[in-house]
PDB file of C-alpha atoms in Angstrom:
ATOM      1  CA  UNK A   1     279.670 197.338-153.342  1.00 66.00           C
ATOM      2  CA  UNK A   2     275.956 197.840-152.206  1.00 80.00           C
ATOM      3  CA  UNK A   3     272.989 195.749-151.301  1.00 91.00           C
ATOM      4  CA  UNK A   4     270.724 195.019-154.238  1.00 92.00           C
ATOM      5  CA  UNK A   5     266.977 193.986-154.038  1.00 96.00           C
ATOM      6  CA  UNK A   6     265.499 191.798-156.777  1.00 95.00           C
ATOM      7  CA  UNK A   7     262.032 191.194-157.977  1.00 96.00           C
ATOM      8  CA  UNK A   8     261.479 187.554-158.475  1.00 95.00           C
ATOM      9  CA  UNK A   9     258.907 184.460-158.801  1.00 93.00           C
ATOM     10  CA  UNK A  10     261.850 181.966-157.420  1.00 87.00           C
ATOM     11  CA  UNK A  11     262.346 180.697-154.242  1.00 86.00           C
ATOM     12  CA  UNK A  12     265.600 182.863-154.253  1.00 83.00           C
ATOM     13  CA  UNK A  13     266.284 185.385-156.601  1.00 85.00           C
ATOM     14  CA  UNK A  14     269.694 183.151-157.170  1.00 77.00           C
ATOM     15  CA  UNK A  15     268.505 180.380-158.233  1.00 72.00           C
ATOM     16  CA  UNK A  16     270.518 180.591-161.820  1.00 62.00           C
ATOM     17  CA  UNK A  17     268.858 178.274-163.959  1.00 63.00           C
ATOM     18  CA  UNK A  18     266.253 179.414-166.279  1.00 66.00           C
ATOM     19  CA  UNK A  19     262.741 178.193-165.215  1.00 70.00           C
ATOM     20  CA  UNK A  20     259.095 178.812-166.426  1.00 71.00           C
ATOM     21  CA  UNK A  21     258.726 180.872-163.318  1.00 82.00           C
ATOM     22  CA  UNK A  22     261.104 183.530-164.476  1.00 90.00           C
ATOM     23  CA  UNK A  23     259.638 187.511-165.375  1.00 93.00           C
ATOM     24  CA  UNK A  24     260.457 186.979-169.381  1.00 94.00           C
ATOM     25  CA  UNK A  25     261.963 190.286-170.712  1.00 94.00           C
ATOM     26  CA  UNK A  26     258.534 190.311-173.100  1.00 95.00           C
ATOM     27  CA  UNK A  27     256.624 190.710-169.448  1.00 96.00           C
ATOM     28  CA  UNK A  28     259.077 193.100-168.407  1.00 96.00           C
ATOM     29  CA  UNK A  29     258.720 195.214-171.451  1.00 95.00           C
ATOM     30  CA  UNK A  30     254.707 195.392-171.004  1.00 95.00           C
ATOM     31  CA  UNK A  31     254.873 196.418-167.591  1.00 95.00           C
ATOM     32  CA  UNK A  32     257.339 199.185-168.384  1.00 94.00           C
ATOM     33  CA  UNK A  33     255.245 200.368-171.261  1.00 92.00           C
ATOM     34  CA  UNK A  34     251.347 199.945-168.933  1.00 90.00           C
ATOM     35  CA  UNK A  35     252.704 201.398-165.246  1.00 85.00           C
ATOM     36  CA  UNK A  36     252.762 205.059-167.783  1.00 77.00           C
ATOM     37  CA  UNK A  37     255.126 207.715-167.901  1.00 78.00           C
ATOM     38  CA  UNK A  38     256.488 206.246-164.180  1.00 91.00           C
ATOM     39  CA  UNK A  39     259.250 203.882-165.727  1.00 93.00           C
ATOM     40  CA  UNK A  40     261.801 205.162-168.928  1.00 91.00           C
ATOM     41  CA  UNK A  41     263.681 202.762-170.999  1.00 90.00           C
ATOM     42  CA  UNK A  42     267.014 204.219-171.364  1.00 86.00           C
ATOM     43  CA  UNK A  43     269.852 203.644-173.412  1.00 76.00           C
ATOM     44  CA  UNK A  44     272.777 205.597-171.397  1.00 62.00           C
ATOM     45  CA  UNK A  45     273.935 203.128-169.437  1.00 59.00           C
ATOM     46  CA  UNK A  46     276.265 200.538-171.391  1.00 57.00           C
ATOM     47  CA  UNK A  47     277.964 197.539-170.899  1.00 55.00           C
ATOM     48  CA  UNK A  48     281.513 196.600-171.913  1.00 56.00           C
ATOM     49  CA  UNK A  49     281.723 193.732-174.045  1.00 55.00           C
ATOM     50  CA  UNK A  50     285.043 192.429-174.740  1.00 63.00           C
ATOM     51  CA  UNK A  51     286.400 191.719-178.646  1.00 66.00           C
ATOM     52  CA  UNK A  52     282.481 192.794-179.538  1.00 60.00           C
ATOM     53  CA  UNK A  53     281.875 194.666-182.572  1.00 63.00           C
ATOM     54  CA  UNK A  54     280.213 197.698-180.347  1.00 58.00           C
ATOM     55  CA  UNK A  55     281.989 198.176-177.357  1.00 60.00           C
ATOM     56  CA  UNK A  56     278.812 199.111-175.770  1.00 62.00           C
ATOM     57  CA  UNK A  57     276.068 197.200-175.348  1.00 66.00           C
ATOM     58  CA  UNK A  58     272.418 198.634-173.686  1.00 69.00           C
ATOM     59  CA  UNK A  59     270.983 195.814-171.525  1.00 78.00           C
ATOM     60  CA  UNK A  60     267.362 195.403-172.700  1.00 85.00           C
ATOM     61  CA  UNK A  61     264.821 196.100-170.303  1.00 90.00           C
ATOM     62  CA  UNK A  62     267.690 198.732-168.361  1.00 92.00           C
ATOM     63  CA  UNK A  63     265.172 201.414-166.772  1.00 93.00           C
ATOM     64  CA  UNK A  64     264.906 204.356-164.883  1.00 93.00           C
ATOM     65  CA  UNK A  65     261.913 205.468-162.346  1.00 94.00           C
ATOM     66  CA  UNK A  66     261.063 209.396-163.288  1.00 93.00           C
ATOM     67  CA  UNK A  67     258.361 209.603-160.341  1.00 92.00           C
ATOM     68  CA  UNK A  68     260.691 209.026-158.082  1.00 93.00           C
ATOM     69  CA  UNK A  69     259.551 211.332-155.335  1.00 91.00           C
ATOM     70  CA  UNK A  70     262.589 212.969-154.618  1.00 89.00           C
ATOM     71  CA  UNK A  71     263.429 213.741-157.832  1.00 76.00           C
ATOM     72  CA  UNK A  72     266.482 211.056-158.178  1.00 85.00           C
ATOM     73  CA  UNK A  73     266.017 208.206-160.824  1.00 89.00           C
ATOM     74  CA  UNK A  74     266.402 204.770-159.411  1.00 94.00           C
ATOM     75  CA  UNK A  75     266.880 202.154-162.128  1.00 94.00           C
ATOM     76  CA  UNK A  76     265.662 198.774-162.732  1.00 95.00           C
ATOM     77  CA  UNK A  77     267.917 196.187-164.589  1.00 94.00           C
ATOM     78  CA  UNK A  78     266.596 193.065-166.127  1.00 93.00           C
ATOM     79  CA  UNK A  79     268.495 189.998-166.118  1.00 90.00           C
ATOM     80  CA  UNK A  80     268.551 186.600-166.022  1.00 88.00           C
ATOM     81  CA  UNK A  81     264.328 186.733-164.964  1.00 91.00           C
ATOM     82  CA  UNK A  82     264.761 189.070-162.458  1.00 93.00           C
ATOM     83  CA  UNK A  83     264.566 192.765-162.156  1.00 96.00           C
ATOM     84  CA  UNK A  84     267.333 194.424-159.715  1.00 95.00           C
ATOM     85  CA  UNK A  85     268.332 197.598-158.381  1.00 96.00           C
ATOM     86  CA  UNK A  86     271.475 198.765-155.643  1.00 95.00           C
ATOM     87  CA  UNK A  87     270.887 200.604-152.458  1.00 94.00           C
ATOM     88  CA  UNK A  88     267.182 200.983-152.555  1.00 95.00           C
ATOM     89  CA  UNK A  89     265.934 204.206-150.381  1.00 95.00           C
ATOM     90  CA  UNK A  90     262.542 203.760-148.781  1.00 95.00           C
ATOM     91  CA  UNK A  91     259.996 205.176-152.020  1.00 95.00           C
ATOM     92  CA  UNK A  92     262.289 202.542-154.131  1.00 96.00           C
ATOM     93  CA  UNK A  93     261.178 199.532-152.267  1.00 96.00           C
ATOM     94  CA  UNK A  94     257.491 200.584-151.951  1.00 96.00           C
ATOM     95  CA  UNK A  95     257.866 201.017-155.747  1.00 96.00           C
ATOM     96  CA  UNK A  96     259.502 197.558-156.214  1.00 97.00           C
ATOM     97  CA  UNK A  97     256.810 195.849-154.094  1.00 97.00           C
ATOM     98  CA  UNK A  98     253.880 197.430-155.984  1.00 95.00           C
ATOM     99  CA  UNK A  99     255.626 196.544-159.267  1.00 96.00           C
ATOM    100  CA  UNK A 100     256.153 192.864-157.739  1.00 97.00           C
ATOM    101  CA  UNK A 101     252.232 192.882-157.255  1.00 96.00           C
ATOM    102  CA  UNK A 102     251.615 193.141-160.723  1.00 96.00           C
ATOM    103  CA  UNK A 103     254.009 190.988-161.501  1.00 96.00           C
ATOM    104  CA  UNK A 104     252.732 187.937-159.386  1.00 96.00           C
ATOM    105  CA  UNK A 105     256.530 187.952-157.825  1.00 96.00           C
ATOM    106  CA  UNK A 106     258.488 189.154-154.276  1.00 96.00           C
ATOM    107  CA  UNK A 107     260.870 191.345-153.577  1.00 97.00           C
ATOM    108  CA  UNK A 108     263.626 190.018-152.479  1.00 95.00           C
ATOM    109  CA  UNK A 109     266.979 191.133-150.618  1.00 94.00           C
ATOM    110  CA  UNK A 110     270.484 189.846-151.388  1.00 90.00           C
ATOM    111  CA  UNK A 111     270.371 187.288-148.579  1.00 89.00           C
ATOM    112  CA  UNK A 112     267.230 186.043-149.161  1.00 91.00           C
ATOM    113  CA  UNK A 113     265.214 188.400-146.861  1.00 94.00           C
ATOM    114  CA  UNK A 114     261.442 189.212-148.584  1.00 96.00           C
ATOM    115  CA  UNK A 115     260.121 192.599-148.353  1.00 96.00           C
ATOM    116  CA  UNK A 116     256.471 193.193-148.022  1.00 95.00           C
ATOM    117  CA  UNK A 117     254.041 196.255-146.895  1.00 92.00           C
ATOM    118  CA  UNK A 118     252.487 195.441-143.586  1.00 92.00           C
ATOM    119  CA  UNK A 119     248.692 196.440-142.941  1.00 91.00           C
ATOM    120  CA  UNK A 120     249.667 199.773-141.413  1.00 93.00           C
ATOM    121  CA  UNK A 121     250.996 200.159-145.187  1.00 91.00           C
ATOM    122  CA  UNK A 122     254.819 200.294-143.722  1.00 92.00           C
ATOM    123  CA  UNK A 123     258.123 198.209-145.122  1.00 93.00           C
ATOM    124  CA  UNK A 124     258.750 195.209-143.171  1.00 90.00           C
ATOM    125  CA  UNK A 125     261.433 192.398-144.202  1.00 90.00           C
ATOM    126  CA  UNK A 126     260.926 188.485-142.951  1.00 89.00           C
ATOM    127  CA  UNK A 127     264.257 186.714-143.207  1.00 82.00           C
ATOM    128  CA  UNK A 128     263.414 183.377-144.824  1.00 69.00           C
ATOM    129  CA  UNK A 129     265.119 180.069-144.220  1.00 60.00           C
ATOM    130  CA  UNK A 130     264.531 176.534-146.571  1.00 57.00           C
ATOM    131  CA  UNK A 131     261.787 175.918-148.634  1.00 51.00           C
ATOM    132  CA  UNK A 132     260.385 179.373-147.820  1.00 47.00           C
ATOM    133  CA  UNK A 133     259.775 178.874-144.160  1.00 47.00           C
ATOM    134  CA  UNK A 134     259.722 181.883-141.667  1.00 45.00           C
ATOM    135  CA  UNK A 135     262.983 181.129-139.858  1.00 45.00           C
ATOM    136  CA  UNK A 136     261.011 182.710-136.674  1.00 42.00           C
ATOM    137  CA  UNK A 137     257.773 180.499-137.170  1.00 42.00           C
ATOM    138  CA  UNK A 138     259.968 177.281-137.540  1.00 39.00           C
ATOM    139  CA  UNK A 139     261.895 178.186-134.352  1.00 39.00           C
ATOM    140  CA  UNK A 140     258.955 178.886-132.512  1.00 40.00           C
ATOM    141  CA  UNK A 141     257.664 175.330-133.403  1.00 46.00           C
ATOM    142  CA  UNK A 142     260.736 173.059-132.560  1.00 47.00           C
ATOM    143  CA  UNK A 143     261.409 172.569-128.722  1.00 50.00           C
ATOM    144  CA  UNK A 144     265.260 173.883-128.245  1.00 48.00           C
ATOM    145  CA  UNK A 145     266.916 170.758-127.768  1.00 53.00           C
ATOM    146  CA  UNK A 146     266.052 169.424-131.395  1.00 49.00           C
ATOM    147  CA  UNK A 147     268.420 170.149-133.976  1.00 53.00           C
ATOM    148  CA  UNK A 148     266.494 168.453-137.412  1.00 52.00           C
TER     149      UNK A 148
END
């Protein structure tokens, strides 16, 4: 297991139907081939497909980040409108919030936390409750003793 973050135009990366907001794989694609030699389409990871005539299939839009500046490769995976990756280090999320930028999306944490660079350029996380709401800010406006 790990924690995955997602880059997303939905309310919650989750939300499984598609919708006009989803990152097409077309989109996906164009960013890959504009942000330069930073991202690398790659074909060595596969996917096991049962009773399919190739056992292994590529994912389109399956990536790895060659800048990365430790020298590891992070990858991206596209999928269902969102781009994903597991365990994020520190350089991965700035990454994945830049990349957001251009995409007009969020980065967005398993739980529905959104990541964003604060002024002082540093990762912060606001944990998000319905319709998008800072949980904090909607606490902060309710007296106590209402519950609705």
């Amino acid at each position: 297991m790990g924690y995955d973050l997602h880059i997303t135009r939905n309310v919650y990366w989750f939300e499984g139907e598609q919708n006009s907001n989803d990152i097409s794989l077309d989109e996906w694609l164009s960013y890959i081939h504009i942000d330069g030699s930073e991202l690398e389409l790659v074909d060595t990871h596969g996917v096991k497909v049962p009773e399919a005539e190739a056992k292994l299939q590529v994912p389109p839009g399956f990536c790895e980040w060659t800048s990365h500046p430790e020298n590891e490769r992070p990858w991206f995976d596209y999928s269902n409108g969102n781009i994903s990756t597991k365990n994020p280090d520190e350089p991965t999320i700035m990454k994945m919030i830049s990349m957001a930028k251009e995409l007009k999306a969020k980065v967005q944490g398993d739980d529905g936390e959104v990541y964003e660079l604060s002024a002082s350029k540093e990762i912060i996380s606001r944990h998000m409750g319905p319709g998008l709401e800072d949980e904090n800010k909607s606490k902060k406006e309710k007296p106590w003793w209402k519950f609705w």
